[in-house]
PDB file of C-alpha atoms in Angstrom:
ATOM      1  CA  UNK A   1      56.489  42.680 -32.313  1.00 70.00           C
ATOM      2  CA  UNK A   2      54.692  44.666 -29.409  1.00 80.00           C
ATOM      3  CA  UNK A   3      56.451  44.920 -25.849  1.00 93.00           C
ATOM      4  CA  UNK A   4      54.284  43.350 -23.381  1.00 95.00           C
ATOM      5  CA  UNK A   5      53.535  47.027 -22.186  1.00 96.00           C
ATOM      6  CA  UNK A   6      52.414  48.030 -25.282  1.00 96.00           C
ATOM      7  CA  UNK A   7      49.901  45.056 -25.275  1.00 96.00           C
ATOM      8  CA  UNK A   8      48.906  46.341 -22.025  1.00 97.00           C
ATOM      9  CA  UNK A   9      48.521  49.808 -22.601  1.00 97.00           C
ATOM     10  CA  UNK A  10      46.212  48.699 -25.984  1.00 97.00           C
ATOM     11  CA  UNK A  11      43.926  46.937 -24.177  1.00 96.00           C
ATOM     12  CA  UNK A  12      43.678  49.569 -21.306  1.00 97.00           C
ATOM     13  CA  UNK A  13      42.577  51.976 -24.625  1.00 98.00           C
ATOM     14  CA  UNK A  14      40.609  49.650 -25.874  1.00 97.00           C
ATOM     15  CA  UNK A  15      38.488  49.519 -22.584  1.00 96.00           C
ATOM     16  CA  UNK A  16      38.823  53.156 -21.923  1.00 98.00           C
ATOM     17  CA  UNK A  17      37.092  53.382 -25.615  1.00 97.00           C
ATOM     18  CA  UNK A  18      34.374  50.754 -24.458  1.00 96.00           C
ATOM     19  CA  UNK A  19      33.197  53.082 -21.888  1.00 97.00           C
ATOM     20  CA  UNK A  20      33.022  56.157 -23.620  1.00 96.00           C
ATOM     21  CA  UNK A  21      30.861  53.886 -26.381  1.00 95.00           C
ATOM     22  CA  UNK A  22      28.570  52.373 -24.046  1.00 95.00           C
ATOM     23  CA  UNK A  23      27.837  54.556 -21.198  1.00 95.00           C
ATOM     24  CA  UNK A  24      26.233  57.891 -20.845  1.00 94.00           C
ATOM     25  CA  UNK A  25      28.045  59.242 -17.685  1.00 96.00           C
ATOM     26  CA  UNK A  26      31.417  57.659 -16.865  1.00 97.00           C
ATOM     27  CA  UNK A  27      33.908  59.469 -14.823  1.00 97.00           C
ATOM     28  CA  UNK A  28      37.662  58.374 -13.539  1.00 98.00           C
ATOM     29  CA  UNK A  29      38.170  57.741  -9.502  1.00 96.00           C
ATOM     30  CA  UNK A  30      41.418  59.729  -9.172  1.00 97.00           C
ATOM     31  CA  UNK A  31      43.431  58.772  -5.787  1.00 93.00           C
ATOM     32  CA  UNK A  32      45.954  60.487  -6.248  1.00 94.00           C
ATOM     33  CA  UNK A  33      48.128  57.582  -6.213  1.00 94.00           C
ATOM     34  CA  UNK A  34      50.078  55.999  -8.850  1.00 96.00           C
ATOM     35  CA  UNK A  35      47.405  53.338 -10.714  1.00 96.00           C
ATOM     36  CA  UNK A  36      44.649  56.310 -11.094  1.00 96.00           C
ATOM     37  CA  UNK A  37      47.653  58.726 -12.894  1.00 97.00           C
ATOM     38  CA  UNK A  38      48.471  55.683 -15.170  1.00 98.00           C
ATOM     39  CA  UNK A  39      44.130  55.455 -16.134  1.00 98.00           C
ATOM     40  CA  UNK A  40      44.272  59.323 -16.476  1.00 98.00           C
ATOM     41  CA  UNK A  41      47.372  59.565 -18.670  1.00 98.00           C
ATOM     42  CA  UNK A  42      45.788  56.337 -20.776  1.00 98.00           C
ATOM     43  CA  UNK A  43      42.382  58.228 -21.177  1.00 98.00           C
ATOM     44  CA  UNK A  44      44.255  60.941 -22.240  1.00 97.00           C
ATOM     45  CA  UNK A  45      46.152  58.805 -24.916  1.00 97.00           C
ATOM     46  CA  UNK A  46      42.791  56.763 -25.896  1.00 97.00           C
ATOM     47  CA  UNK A  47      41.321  60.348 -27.315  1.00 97.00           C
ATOM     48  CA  UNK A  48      43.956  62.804 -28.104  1.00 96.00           C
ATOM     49  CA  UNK A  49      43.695  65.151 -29.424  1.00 95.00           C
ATOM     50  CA  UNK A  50      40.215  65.620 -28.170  1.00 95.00           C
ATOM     51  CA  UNK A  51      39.680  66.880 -24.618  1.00 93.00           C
ATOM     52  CA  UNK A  52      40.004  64.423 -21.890  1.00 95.00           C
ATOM     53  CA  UNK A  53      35.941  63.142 -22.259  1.00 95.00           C
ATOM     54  CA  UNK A  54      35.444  61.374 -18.094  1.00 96.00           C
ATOM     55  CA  UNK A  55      35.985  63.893 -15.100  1.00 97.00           C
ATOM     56  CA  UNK A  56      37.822  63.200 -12.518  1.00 98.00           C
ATOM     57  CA  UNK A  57      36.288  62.194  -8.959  1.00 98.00           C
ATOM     58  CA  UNK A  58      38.384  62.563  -5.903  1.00 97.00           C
ATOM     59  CA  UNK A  59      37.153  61.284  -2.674  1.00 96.00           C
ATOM     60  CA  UNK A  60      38.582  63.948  -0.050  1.00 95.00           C
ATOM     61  CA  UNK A  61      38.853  62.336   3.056  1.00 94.00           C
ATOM     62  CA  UNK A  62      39.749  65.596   4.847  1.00 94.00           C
ATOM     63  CA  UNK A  63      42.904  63.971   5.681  1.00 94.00           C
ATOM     64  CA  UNK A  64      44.702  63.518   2.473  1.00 94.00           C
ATOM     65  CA  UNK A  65      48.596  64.246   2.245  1.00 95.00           C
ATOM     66  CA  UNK A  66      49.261  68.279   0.965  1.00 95.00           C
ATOM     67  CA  UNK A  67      51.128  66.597  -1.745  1.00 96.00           C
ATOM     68  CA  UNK A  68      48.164  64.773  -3.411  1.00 96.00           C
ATOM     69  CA  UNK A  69      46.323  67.527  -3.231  1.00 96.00           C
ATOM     70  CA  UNK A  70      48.976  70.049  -4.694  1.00 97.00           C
ATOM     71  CA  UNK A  71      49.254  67.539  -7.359  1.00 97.00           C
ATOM     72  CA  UNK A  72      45.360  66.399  -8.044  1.00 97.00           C
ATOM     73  CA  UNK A  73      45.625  70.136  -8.504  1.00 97.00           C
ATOM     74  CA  UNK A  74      48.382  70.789 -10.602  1.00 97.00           C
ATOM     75  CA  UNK A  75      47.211  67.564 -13.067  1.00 97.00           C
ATOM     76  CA  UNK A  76      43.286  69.050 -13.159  1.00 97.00           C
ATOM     77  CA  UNK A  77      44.766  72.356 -14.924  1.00 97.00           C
ATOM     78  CA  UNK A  78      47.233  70.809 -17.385  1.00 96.00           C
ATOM     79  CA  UNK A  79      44.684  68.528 -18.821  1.00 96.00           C
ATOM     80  CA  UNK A  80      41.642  70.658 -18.700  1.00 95.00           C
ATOM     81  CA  UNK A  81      39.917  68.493 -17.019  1.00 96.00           C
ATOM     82  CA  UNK A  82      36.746  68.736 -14.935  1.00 97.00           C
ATOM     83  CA  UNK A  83      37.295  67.864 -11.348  1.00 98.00           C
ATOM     84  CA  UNK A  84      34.459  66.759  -8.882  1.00 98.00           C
ATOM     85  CA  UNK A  85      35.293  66.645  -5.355  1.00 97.00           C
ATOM     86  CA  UNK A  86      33.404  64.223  -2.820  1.00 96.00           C
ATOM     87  CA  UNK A  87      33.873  65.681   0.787  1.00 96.00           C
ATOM     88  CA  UNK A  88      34.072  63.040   3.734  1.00 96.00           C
ATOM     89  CA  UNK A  89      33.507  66.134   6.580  1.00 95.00           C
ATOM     90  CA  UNK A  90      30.220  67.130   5.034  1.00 96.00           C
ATOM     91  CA  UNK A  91      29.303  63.477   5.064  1.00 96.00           C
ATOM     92  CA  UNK A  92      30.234  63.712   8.641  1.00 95.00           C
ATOM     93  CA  UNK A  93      28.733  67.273   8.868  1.00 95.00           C
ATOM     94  CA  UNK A  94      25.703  66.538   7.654  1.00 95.00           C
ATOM     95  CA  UNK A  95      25.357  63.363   9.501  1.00 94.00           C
ATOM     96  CA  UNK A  96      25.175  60.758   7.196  1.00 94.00           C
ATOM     97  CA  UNK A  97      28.653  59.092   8.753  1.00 93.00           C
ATOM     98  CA  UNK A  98      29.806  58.750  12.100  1.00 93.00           C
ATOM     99  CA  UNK A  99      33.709  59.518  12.693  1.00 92.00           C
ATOM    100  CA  UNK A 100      35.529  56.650  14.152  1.00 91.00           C
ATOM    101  CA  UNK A 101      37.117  57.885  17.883  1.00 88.00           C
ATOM    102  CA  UNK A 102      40.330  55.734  19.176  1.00 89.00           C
ATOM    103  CA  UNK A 103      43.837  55.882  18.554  1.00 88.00           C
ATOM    104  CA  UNK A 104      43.403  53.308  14.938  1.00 88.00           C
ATOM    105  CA  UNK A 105      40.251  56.129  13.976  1.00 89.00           C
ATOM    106  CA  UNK A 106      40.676  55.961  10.190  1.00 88.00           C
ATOM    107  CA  UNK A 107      38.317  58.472   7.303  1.00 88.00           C
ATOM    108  CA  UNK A 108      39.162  55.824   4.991  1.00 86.00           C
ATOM    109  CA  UNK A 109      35.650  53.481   5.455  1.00 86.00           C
ATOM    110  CA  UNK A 110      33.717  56.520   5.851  1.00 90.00           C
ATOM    111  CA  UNK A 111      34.598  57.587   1.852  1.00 92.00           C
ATOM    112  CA  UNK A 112      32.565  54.590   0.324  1.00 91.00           C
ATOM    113  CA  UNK A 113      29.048  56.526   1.668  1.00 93.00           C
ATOM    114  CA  UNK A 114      30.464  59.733   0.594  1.00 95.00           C
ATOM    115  CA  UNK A 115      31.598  58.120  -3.250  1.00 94.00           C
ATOM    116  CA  UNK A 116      28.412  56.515  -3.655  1.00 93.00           C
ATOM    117  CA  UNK A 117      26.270  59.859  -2.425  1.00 95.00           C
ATOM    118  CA  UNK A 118      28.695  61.685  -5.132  1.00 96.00           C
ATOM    119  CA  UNK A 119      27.709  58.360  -7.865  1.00 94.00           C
ATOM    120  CA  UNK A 120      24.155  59.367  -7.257  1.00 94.00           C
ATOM    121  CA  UNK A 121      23.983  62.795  -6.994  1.00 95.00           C
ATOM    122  CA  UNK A 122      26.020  63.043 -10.757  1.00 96.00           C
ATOM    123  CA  UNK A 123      24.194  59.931 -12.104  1.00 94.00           C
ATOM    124  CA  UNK A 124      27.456  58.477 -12.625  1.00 96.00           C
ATOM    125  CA  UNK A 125      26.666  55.212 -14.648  1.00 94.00           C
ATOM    126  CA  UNK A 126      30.306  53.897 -15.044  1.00 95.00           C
ATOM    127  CA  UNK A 127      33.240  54.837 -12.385  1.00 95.00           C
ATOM    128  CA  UNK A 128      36.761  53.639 -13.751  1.00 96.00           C
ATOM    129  CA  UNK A 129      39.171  52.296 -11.304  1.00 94.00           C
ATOM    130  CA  UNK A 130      42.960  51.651 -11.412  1.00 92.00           C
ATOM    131  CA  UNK A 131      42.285  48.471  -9.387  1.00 89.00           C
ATOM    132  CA  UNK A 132      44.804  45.781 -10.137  1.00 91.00           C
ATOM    133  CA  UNK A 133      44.335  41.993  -9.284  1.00 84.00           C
ATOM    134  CA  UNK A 134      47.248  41.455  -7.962  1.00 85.00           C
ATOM    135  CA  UNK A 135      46.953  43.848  -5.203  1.00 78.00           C
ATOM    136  CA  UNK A 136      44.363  42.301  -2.929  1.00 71.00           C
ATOM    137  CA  UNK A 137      42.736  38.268  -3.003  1.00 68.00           C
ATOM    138  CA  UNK A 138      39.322  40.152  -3.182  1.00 68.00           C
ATOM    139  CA  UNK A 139      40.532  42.205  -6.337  1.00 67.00           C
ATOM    140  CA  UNK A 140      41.655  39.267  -7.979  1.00 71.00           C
ATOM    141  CA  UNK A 141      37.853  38.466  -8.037  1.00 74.00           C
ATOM    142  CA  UNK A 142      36.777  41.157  -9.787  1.00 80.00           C
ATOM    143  CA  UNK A 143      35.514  41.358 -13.613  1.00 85.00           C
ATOM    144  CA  UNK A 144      37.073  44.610 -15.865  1.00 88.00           C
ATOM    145  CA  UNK A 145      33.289  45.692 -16.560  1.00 91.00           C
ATOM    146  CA  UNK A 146      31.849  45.210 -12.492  1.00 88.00           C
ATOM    147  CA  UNK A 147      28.641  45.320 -12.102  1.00 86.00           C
ATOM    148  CA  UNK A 148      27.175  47.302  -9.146  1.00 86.00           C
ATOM    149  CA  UNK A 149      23.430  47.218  -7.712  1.00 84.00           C
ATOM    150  CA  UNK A 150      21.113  50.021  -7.283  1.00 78.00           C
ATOM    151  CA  UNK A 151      22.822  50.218  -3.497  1.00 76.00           C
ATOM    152  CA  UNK A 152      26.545  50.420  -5.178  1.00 72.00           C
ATOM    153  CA  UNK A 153      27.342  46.942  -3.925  1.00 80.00           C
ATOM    154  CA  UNK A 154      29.447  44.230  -5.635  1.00 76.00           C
ATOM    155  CA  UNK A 155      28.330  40.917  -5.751  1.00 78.00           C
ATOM    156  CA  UNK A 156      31.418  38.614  -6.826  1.00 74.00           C
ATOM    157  CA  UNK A 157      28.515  35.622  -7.666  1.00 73.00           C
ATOM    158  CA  UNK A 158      26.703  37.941 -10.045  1.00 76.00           C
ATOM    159  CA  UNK A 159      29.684  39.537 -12.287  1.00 80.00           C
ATOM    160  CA  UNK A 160      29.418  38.702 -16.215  1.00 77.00           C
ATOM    161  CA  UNK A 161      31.784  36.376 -18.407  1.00 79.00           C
ATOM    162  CA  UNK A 162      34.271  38.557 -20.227  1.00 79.00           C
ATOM    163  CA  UNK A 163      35.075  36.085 -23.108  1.00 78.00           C
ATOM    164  CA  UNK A 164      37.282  37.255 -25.833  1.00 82.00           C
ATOM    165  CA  UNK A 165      37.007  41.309 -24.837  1.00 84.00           C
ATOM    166  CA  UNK A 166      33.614  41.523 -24.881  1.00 87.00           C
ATOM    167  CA  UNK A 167      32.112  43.670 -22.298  1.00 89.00           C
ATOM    168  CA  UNK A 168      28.814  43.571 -21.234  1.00 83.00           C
ATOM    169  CA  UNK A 169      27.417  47.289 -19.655  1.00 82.00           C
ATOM    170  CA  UNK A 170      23.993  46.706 -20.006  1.00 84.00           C
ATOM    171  CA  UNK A 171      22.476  47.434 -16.721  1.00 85.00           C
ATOM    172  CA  UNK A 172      19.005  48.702 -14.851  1.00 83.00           C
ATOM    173  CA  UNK A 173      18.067  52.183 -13.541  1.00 85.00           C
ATOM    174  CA  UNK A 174      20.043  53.146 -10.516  1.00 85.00           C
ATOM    175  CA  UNK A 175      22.577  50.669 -11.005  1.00 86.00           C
ATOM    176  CA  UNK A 176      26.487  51.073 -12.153  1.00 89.00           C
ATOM    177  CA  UNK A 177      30.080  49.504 -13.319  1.00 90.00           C
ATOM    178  CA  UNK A 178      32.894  49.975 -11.548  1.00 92.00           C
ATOM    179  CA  UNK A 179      35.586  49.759 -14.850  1.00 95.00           C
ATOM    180  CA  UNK A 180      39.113  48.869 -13.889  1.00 94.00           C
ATOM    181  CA  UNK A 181      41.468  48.930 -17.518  1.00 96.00           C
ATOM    182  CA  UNK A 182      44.700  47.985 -15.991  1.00 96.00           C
ATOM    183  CA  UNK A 183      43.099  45.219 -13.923  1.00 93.00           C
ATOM    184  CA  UNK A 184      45.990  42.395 -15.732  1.00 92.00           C
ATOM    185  CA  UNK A 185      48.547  44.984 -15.074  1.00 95.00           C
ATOM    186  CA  UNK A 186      51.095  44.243 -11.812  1.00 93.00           C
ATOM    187  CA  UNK A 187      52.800  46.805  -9.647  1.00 93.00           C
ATOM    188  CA  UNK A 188      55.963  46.298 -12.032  1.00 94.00           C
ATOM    189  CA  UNK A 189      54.108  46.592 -15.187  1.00 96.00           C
ATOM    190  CA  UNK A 190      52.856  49.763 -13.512  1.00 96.00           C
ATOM    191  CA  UNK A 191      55.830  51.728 -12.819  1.00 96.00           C
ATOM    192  CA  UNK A 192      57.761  50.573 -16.000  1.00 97.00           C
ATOM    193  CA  UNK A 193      55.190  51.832 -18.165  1.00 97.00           C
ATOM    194  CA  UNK A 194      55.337  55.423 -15.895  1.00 97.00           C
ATOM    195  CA  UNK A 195      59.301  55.091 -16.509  1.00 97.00           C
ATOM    196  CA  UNK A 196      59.100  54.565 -20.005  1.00 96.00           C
ATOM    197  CA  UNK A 197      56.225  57.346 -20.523  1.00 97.00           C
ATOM    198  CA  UNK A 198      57.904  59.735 -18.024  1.00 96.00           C
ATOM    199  CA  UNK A 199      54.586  60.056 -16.311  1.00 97.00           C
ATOM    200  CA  UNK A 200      55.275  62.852 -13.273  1.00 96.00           C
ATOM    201  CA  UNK A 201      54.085  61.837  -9.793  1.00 96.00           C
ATOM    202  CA  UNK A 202      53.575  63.158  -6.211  1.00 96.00           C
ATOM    203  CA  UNK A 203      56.749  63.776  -4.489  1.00 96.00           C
ATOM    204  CA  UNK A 204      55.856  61.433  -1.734  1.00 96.00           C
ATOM    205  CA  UNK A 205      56.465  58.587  -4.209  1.00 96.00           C
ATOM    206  CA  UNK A 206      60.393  59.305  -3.935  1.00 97.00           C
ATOM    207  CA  UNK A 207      62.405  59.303  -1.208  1.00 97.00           C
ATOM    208  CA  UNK A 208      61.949  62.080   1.244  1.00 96.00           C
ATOM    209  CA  UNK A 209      62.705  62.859   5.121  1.00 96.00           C
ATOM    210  CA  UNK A 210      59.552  62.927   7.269  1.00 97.00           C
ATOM    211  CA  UNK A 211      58.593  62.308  11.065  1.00 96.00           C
ATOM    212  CA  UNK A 212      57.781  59.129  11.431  1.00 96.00           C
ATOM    213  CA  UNK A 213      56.133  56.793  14.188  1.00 96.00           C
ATOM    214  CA  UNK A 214      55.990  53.138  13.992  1.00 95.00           C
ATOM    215  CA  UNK A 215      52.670  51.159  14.763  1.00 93.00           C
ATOM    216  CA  UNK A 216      52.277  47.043  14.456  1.00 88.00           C
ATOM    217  CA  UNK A 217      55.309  47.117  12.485  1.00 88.00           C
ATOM    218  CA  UNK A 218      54.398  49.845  10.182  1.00 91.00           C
ATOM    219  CA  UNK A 219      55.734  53.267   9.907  1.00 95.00           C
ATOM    220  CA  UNK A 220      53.109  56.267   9.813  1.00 95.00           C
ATOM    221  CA  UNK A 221      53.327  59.598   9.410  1.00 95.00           C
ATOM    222  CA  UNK A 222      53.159  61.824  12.564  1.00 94.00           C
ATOM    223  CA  UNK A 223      50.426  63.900  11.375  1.00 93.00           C
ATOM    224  CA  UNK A 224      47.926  66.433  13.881  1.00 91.00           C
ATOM    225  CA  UNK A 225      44.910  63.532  11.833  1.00 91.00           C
ATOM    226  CA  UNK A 226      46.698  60.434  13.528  1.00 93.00           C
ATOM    227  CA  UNK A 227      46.141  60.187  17.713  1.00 92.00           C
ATOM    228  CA  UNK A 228      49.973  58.906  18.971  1.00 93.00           C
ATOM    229  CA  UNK A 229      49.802  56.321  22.023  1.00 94.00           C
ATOM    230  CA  UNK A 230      52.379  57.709  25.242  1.00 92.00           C
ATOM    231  CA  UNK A 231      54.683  55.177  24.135  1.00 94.00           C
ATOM    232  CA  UNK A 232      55.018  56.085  20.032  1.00 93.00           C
ATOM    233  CA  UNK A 233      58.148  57.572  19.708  1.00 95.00           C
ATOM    234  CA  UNK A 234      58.173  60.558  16.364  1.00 96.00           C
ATOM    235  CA  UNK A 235      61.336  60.012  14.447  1.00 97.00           C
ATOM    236  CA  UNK A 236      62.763  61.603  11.360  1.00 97.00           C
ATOM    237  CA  UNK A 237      63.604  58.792   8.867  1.00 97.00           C
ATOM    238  CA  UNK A 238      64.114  58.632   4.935  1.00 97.00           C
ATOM    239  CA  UNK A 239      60.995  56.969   3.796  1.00 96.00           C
ATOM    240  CA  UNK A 240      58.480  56.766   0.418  1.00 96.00           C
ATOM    241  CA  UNK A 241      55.153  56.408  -0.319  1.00 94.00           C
ATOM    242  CA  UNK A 242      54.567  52.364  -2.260  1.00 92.00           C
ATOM    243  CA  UNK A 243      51.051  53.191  -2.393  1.00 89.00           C
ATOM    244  CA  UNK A 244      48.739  56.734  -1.412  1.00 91.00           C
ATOM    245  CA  UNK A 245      45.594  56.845   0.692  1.00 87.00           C
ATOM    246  CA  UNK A 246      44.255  58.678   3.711  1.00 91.00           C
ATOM    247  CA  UNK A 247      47.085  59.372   6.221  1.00 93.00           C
ATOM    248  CA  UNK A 248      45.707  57.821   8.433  1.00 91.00           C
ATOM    249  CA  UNK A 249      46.229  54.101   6.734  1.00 88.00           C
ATOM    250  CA  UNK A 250      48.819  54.704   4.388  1.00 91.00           C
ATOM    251  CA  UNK A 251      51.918  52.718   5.715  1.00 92.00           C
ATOM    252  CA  UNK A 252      55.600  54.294   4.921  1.00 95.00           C
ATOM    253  CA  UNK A 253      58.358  52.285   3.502  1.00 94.00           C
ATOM    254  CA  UNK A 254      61.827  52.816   4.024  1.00 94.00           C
ATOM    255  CA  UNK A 255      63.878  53.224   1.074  1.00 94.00           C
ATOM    256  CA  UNK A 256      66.511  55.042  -0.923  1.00 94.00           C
ATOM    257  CA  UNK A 257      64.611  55.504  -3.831  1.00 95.00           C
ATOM    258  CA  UNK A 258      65.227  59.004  -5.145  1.00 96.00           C
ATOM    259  CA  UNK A 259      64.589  58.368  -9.116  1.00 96.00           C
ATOM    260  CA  UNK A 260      62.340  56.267 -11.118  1.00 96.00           C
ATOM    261  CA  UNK A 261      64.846  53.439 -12.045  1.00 96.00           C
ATOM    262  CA  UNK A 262      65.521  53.084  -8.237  1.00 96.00           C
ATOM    263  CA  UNK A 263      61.986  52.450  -7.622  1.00 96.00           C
ATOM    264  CA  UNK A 264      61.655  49.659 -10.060  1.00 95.00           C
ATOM    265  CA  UNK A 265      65.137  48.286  -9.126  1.00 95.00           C
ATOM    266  CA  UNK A 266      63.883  48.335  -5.518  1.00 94.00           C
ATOM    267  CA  UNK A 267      60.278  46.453  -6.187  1.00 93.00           C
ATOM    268  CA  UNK A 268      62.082  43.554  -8.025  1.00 92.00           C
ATOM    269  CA  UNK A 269      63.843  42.961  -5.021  1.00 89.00           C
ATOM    270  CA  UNK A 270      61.109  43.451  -2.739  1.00 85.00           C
ATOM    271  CA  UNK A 271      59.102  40.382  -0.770  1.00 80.00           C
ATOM    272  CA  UNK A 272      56.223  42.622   0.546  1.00 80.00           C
ATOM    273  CA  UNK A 273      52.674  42.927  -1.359  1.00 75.00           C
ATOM    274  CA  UNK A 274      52.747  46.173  -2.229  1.00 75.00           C
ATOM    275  CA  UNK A 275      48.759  46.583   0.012  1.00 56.00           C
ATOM    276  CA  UNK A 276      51.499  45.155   3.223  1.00 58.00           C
ATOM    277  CA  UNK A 277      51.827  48.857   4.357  1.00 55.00           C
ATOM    278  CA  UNK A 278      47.951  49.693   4.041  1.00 51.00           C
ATOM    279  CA  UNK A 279      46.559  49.454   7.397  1.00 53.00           C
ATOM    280  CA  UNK A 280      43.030  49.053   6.322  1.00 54.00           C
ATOM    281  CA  UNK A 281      43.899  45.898   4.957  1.00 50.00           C
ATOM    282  CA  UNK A 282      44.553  44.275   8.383  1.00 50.00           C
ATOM    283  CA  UNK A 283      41.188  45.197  10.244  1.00 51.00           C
ATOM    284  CA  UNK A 284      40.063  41.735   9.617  1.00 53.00           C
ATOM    285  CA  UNK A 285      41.294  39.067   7.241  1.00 55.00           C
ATOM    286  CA  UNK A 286      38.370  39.822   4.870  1.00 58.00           C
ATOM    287  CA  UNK A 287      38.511  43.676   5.153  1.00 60.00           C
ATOM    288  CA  UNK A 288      38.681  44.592   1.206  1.00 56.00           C
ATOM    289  CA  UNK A 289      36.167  42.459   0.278  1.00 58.00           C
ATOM    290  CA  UNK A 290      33.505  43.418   2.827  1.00 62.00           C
ATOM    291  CA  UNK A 291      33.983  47.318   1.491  1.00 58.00           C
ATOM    292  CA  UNK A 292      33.653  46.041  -1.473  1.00 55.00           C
ATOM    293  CA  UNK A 293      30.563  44.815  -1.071  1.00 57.00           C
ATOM    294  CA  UNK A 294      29.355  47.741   0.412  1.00 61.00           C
ATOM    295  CA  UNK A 295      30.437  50.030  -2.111  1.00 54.00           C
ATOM    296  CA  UNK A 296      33.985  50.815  -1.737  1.00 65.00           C
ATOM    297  CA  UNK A 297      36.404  51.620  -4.681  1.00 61.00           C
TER     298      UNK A 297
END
């Protein structure tokens, strides 16, 4: 009998397979964070020994934490893999975004102009995801194979059926999927399978010392990227990374988590969505699923 995470991990293959059968161009979305290491180490799995056959996109936002970077890094040479960067300043540069002002500015809007200009300018006909539905209501919406228009935007009223793990790519010039294989995984399933397969991670994922300011009930980091109001105080407390994005959204949690086991030990006993420390989330109470429909990841 199969563990559940071995059923999981089978059907993230299988769909990892999928795309390399039906589409010309695919390539992997890599964060940084924890879901898109778990799609890169499955890919890897799904066609051993062969060379890893998607690159690797990263959207830099220009304000990414020196850990995800060092790591994006590190990860690129071990595998062998082909890395394209998408730059949010040259979108700014070059004037096709405008940079938010204000103490909440944020890069993290600005990088769905800058993935889809990187979509079109490598004729990328299939991006893979490490979306999960349980992270977000507007995720939960989403199909495994979703379909994108020739402007990159998700309609949720015009996704396929997926009956019985059949996966319709078929598509029109200009348009895209957006694949997401561990899209019936949850944040559990997630980190159990990285325990069991020893999958290495960023540092910031662990328990770490760093200076701190709190902001509507969230702790950020005190970074040069993030303007501090008079009154936000910069203290030095033990904190983690739950989930990695631009600095300048990416709420802290505090924790004693220094191994793996703590980590999963600590998110059984949690009561916060793991997206509850993502300040992009609470712009507006439909904030994911209007950048998804413009494009977004």
């Amino acid at each position: 009998m199969k563990t559940h995470l071995q059923e999981l991990e089978a059907e993230s293959i299988y769909i990892l397979r999928e795309v390399a059968a039906q589409f010309q161009r695919p390539a992997i979305l890599f964060s940084g964070g924890k879901d898109s290491i778990v799609v890169t180490h499955l890919a890897y799995k799904a066609f051993y020994p062969a060379r890893l056959p998607f690159p690797l996109v990263h959207i830099d936002t220009g304000h990414n934490f020196r850990e995800t970077l060092e790591y994006r890094d590190a990860l690129v040479k071990r595998l062998g893999a082909e890395l394209i960067v998408g730059s949010v300043q040259e979108s700014i540069d070059t004037g096709r975004v405008k940079e938010e002002t204000g103490f909440n500015a944020s890069r993290n809007a600005l990088q769905t102009t800058t993935l889809l200009d990187t979509i079109e300018r490598h004729k990328f006909d299939a991006c893979i995801g490490g979306a999960r539905r349980d992270e977000e209501k507007a995720r939960a919406k989403e199909r495994i194979f979703s379909h994108r228009d020739d402007f990159g935007q998700w309609n949720p009223k015009n996704q396929r059926p997926e009956l019985w793990n059949i996966f319709n790519g078929r598509k029109n010039m200009g348009e895209h999927f957006r694949v997401f294989p561990i899209s019936n995984w949850t944040e559990m399933d997630v980190w159990q399978y990285i325990l069991q397969e020893k999958i290495e991670l960023p540092s910031l994922y662990y328990t770490h010392k760093r200076k701190v300011f709190q902001r509507d009930g969230q702790w950020l980091a005190a970074e040069d990227c993030i303007r501090r109001r008079p009154e936000e105080v910069v203290v030095e407390k033990e904190v983690r990374c739950r989930t990695i994005g631009d600095i300048t959204c990416t709420g802290l949690t505090l924790s004693t988590a220094h191994s793996l086991e703590d980590i999963v030990a600590e998110i059984a006993a949690t009561r916060v969505t793991e997206r509850g420390g993502r300040a992009d989330d609470k712009r507006s109470e439909t904030a994911m699923e209007d950048r998804k429909k413009l494009g977004y990841f």
